[in-house]
Amino acid sequence: MFKGLSFTHFFLATLIVFSLLTTSKMTLAREGNDVEFAVFTLNSDLPPLSKSKARMLYKGKTKKLNGSIKIVLVDLSENSIHREEFYNMLLGKSVSQMNGYWASLSFSGKGTPPEELSSDDIKDILEWLNNNPNGIAYAPIRDVPENANILITVLQGE
C-alpha cells in the first residue's frame, strides 16, 4: 500500500481520522443548534411554572394558574423554526402533530389553540404581551428582555 505501512495500519489510521472528523462535525452541529427557550410574561405577579404545568398549558389541559389566574398563550408563526424546536423540546411533538391535537380539541369544543403571531420577532411578542396582561409567550432565552418574568426555561433533552 504505502511504503512501510501495512493495510491494517492504513485502515486503522483512516478509521481514526474519520471518527475524529465525524465527532467534531456532530459536536459543532449540536452546539450550533441548541437553543434554550424561556416561557415568559411581562406580568410580575404570575408564578413560576413547573415543567408539568407548562406542558398542561401548552396542551390546553388548563388555562389557569394557581386555580384562579386565567392566562392566555401566544404562539409563534407556524413556519417558525423556533416553534418547531420549542414544541419538540417541551412536548416531544412536531408542529404538525400539535396542529392535529389542537384541531381535535377545537372540534370537540374542549379547547382553542393559542393565538398565532405572524412572525417570531421579539418586538411582536412583546407588543402582544403588553396588550395581554396575563399573556404568556415563549422565545429563545437570548431574545427575552431583562424585565421579563421568566416562568420556566426549556432545554433540549430535559
mmCIF file of C-alpha atoms in Angstrom:
data_model
loop_
_atom_site.group_PDB
_atom_site.id
_atom_site.type_symbol
_atom_site.label_atom_id
_atom_site.label_comp_id
_atom_site.label_asym_id
_atom_site.label_seq_id
_atom_site.Cartn_x
_atom_site.Cartn_y
_atom_site.Cartn_z
ATOM 1 C CA MET A 1 0.000 0.000 0.000
ATOM 2 C CA PHE A 2 2.131 2.927 1.274
ATOM 3 C CA LYS A 3 5.798 2.320 1.783
ATOM 4 C CA GLY A 4 6.250 0.809 5.262
ATOM 5 C CA LEU A 5 2.522 0.958 6.106
ATOM 6 C CA SER A 6 0.541 -2.253 6.154
ATOM 7 C CA PHE A 7 -3.095 -2.387 5.093
ATOM 8 C CA THR A 8 -4.196 -2.891 8.721
ATOM 9 C CA HIS A 9 -2.306 0.187 9.913
ATOM 10 C CA PHE A 10 -3.606 2.243 6.990
ATOM 11 C CA PHE A 11 -7.180 1.103 7.693
ATOM 12 C CA LEU A 12 -6.890 1.916 11.426
ATOM 13 C CA ALA A 13 -5.381 5.344 10.726
ATOM 14 C CA THR A 14 -8.150 6.126 8.230
ATOM 15 C CA LEU A 15 -10.802 4.976 10.695
ATOM 16 C CA ILE A 16 -9.366 7.158 13.471
ATOM 17 C CA VAL A 17 -9.213 10.252 11.230
ATOM 18 C CA PHE A 18 -12.785 9.630 10.007
ATOM 19 C CA SER A 19 -14.011 9.196 13.579
ATOM 20 C CA LEU A 20 -12.363 12.422 14.704
ATOM 21 C CA LEU A 21 -13.824 14.375 11.797
ATOM 22 C CA THR A 22 -17.300 12.944 12.310
ATOM 23 C CA THR A 23 -17.257 13.610 16.060
ATOM 24 C CA SER A 24 -16.079 17.187 15.513
ATOM 25 C CA LYS A 25 -18.833 17.860 12.968
ATOM 26 C CA MET A 26 -21.504 16.356 15.234
ATOM 27 C CA THR A 27 -20.308 18.438 18.185
ATOM 28 C CA LEU A 28 -20.325 21.637 16.129
ATOM 29 C CA ALA A 29 -23.786 20.883 14.765
ATOM 30 C CA ARG A 30 -25.127 20.177 18.239
ATOM 31 C CA GLU A 31 -23.590 23.325 19.721
ATOM 32 C CA GLY A 32 -24.900 25.475 16.880
ATOM 33 C CA ASN A 33 -28.474 24.197 17.110
ATOM 34 C CA ASP A 34 -29.035 24.028 20.855
ATOM 35 C CA VAL A 35 -31.467 26.749 21.815
ATOM 36 C CA GLU A 36 -32.673 27.328 25.320
ATOM 37 C CA PHE A 37 -36.213 28.683 25.448
ATOM 38 C CA ALA A 38 -37.884 30.814 28.080
ATOM 39 C CA VAL A 39 -41.592 30.737 28.759
ATOM 40 C CA PHE A 40 -42.192 34.263 29.989
ATOM 41 C CA THR A 41 -44.596 37.107 30.662
ATOM 42 C CA LEU A 42 -44.410 40.800 31.408
ATOM 43 C CA ASN A 43 -46.729 40.311 34.401
ATOM 44 C CA SER A 44 -44.578 40.123 37.537
ATOM 45 C CA ASP A 45 -47.492 38.650 39.515
ATOM 46 C CA LEU A 46 -47.553 35.337 37.618
ATOM 47 C CA PRO A 47 -45.829 32.498 39.499
ATOM 48 C CA PRO A 48 -43.042 30.266 38.146
ATOM 49 C CA LEU A 49 -44.148 27.141 36.266
ATOM 50 C CA SER A 50 -43.185 23.552 36.793
ATOM 51 C CA LYS A 51 -42.406 21.545 33.674
ATOM 52 C CA SER A 52 -45.666 19.601 34.074
ATOM 53 C CA LYS A 53 -47.699 22.824 34.445
ATOM 54 C CA ALA A 54 -46.047 24.280 31.327
ATOM 55 C CA ARG A 55 -46.921 21.103 29.427
ATOM 56 C CA MET A 56 -50.515 21.286 30.659
ATOM 57 C CA LEU A 57 -50.787 24.899 29.452
ATOM 58 C CA TYR A 58 -49.380 24.177 26.019
ATOM 59 C CA LYS A 59 -51.616 21.108 25.635
ATOM 60 C CA GLY A 60 -54.718 23.080 26.598
ATOM 61 C CA LYS A 61 -55.302 20.981 29.724
ATOM 62 C CA THR A 62 -55.511 24.139 31.848
ATOM 63 C CA LYS A 63 -55.898 27.862 31.258
ATOM 64 C CA LYS A 64 -55.417 28.960 34.847
ATOM 65 C CA LEU A 65 -52.524 29.379 37.249
ATOM 66 C CA ASN A 66 -52.990 28.907 40.984
ATOM 67 C CA GLY A 67 -56.584 27.919 40.277
ATOM 68 C CA SER A 68 -57.765 31.472 39.615
ATOM 69 C CA ILE A 69 -55.439 33.428 37.310
ATOM 70 C CA LYS A 70 -56.788 32.986 33.776
ATOM 71 C CA ILE A 71 -53.916 33.155 31.328
ATOM 72 C CA VAL A 72 -53.688 33.497 27.556
ATOM 73 C CA LEU A 73 -50.990 31.867 25.420
ATOM 74 C CA VAL A 74 -49.463 33.156 22.227
ATOM 75 C CA ASP A 75 -47.752 31.015 19.620
ATOM 76 C CA LEU A 76 -45.107 31.895 17.058
ATOM 77 C CA SER A 77 -45.933 31.648 13.369
ATOM 78 C CA GLU A 78 -46.454 28.133 12.060
ATOM 79 C CA ASN A 79 -43.381 28.269 9.830
ATOM 80 C CA SER A 80 -41.087 29.455 12.639
ATOM 81 C CA ILE A 81 -38.137 27.166 13.350
ATOM 82 C CA HIS A 82 -38.377 28.263 16.979
ATOM 83 C CA ARG A 83 -41.947 26.982 17.219
ATOM 84 C CA GLU A 84 -40.865 23.583 15.933
ATOM 85 C CA GLU A 85 -37.919 23.432 18.356
ATOM 86 C CA PHE A 86 -39.994 24.615 21.325
ATOM 87 C CA TYR A 87 -42.763 22.059 20.882
ATOM 88 C CA ASN A 88 -40.239 19.332 20.284
ATOM 89 C CA MET A 89 -38.334 20.233 23.474
ATOM 90 C CA LEU A 90 -41.325 20.826 25.750
ATOM 91 C CA LEU A 91 -43.792 18.239 24.476
ATOM 92 C CA GLY A 92 -41.820 15.932 22.208
ATOM 93 C CA LYS A 93 -44.207 16.832 19.370
ATOM 94 C CA SER A 94 -43.828 18.414 15.957
ATOM 95 C CA VAL A 95 -45.835 21.432 14.831
ATOM 96 C CA SER A 96 -47.978 19.233 12.581
ATOM 97 C CA GLN A 97 -48.710 16.870 15.498
ATOM 98 C CA MET A 98 -49.702 19.837 17.678
ATOM 99 C CA ASN A 99 -51.880 21.255 14.895
ATOM 100 C CA GLY A 100 -53.717 17.936 14.723
ATOM 101 C CA TYR A 101 -54.006 17.842 18.511
ATOM 102 C CA TRP A 102 -55.473 21.365 18.637
ATOM 103 C CA ALA A 103 -57.806 20.604 15.730
ATOM 104 C CA SER A 104 -59.293 17.667 17.630
ATOM 105 C CA LEU A 105 -59.663 19.742 20.812
ATOM 106 C CA SER A 106 -61.316 22.578 18.874
ATOM 107 C CA PHE A 107 -63.672 20.203 17.038
ATOM 108 C CA SER A 108 -64.774 18.596 20.294
ATOM 109 C CA GLY A 109 -65.247 22.000 21.953
ATOM 110 C CA LYS A 110 -62.640 21.237 24.610
ATOM 111 C CA GLY A 111 -60.178 23.966 23.748
ATOM 112 C CA THR A 112 -58.828 26.524 21.347
ATOM 113 C CA PRO A 113 -55.226 26.839 20.228
ATOM 114 C CA PRO A 114 -53.067 29.753 21.318
ATOM 115 C CA GLU A 115 -53.315 32.912 19.254
ATOM 116 C CA GLU A 116 -50.721 32.807 16.485
ATOM 117 C CA LEU A 117 -48.409 35.708 15.714
ATOM 118 C CA SER A 118 -47.422 36.448 12.137
ATOM 119 C CA SER A 119 -43.707 36.364 12.992
ATOM 120 C CA ASP A 120 -41.282 35.302 15.686
ATOM 121 C CA ASP A 121 -39.804 38.781 16.092
ATOM 122 C CA ILE A 122 -39.375 39.587 19.782
ATOM 123 C CA LYS A 123 -40.884 43.058 19.190
ATOM 124 C CA ASP A 124 -44.148 41.434 18.031
ATOM 125 C CA ILE A 125 -44.142 39.093 21.026
ATOM 126 C CA LEU A 126 -43.579 41.971 23.460
ATOM 127 C CA GLU A 127 -46.294 44.064 21.811
ATOM 128 C CA TRP A 128 -48.743 41.163 22.187
ATOM 129 C CA LEU A 129 -47.740 40.703 25.835
ATOM 130 C CA ASN A 130 -48.234 44.431 26.501
ATOM 131 C CA ASN A 131 -51.805 44.085 25.172
ATOM 132 C CA ASN A 132 -52.485 40.895 27.171
ATOM 133 C CA PRO A 133 -51.647 41.421 30.868
ATOM 134 C CA ASN A 134 -51.981 37.705 31.708
ATOM 135 C CA GLY A 135 -50.348 36.628 28.474
ATOM 136 C CA ILE A 136 -47.586 34.038 28.295
ATOM 137 C CA ALA A 137 -45.166 33.623 25.402
ATOM 138 C CA TYR A 138 -42.005 31.704 24.584
ATOM 139 C CA ALA A 139 -38.832 32.692 22.776
ATOM 140 C CA PRO A 140 -35.163 31.814 22.694
ATOM 141 C CA ILE A 141 -33.832 32.972 26.052
ATOM 142 C CA ARG A 142 -31.204 35.149 24.350
ATOM 143 C CA ASP A 143 -34.064 37.294 22.925
ATOM 144 C CA VAL A 144 -36.023 37.731 26.167
ATOM 145 C CA PRO A 145 -35.632 41.191 27.729
ATOM 146 C CA GLU A 146 -34.258 41.522 31.247
ATOM 147 C CA ASN A 147 -37.511 42.978 32.611
ATOM 148 C CA ALA A 148 -39.493 39.868 31.622
ATOM 149 C CA ASN A 149 -40.773 37.432 34.238
ATOM 150 C CA ILE A 150 -39.282 34.103 33.133
ATOM 151 C CA LEU A 151 -41.657 31.384 34.305
ATOM 152 C CA ILE A 152 -39.563 28.396 33.181
ATOM 153 C CA THR A 153 -36.679 27.612 30.872
ATOM 154 C CA VAL A 154 -36.794 24.692 28.474
ATOM 155 C CA LEU A 155 -33.632 22.918 27.317
ATOM 156 C CA GLN A 156 -33.007 20.252 24.726
ATOM 157 C CA GLY A 157 -33.228 16.793 26.260
ATOM 158 C CA GLU A 158 -34.912 17.816 29.510
#
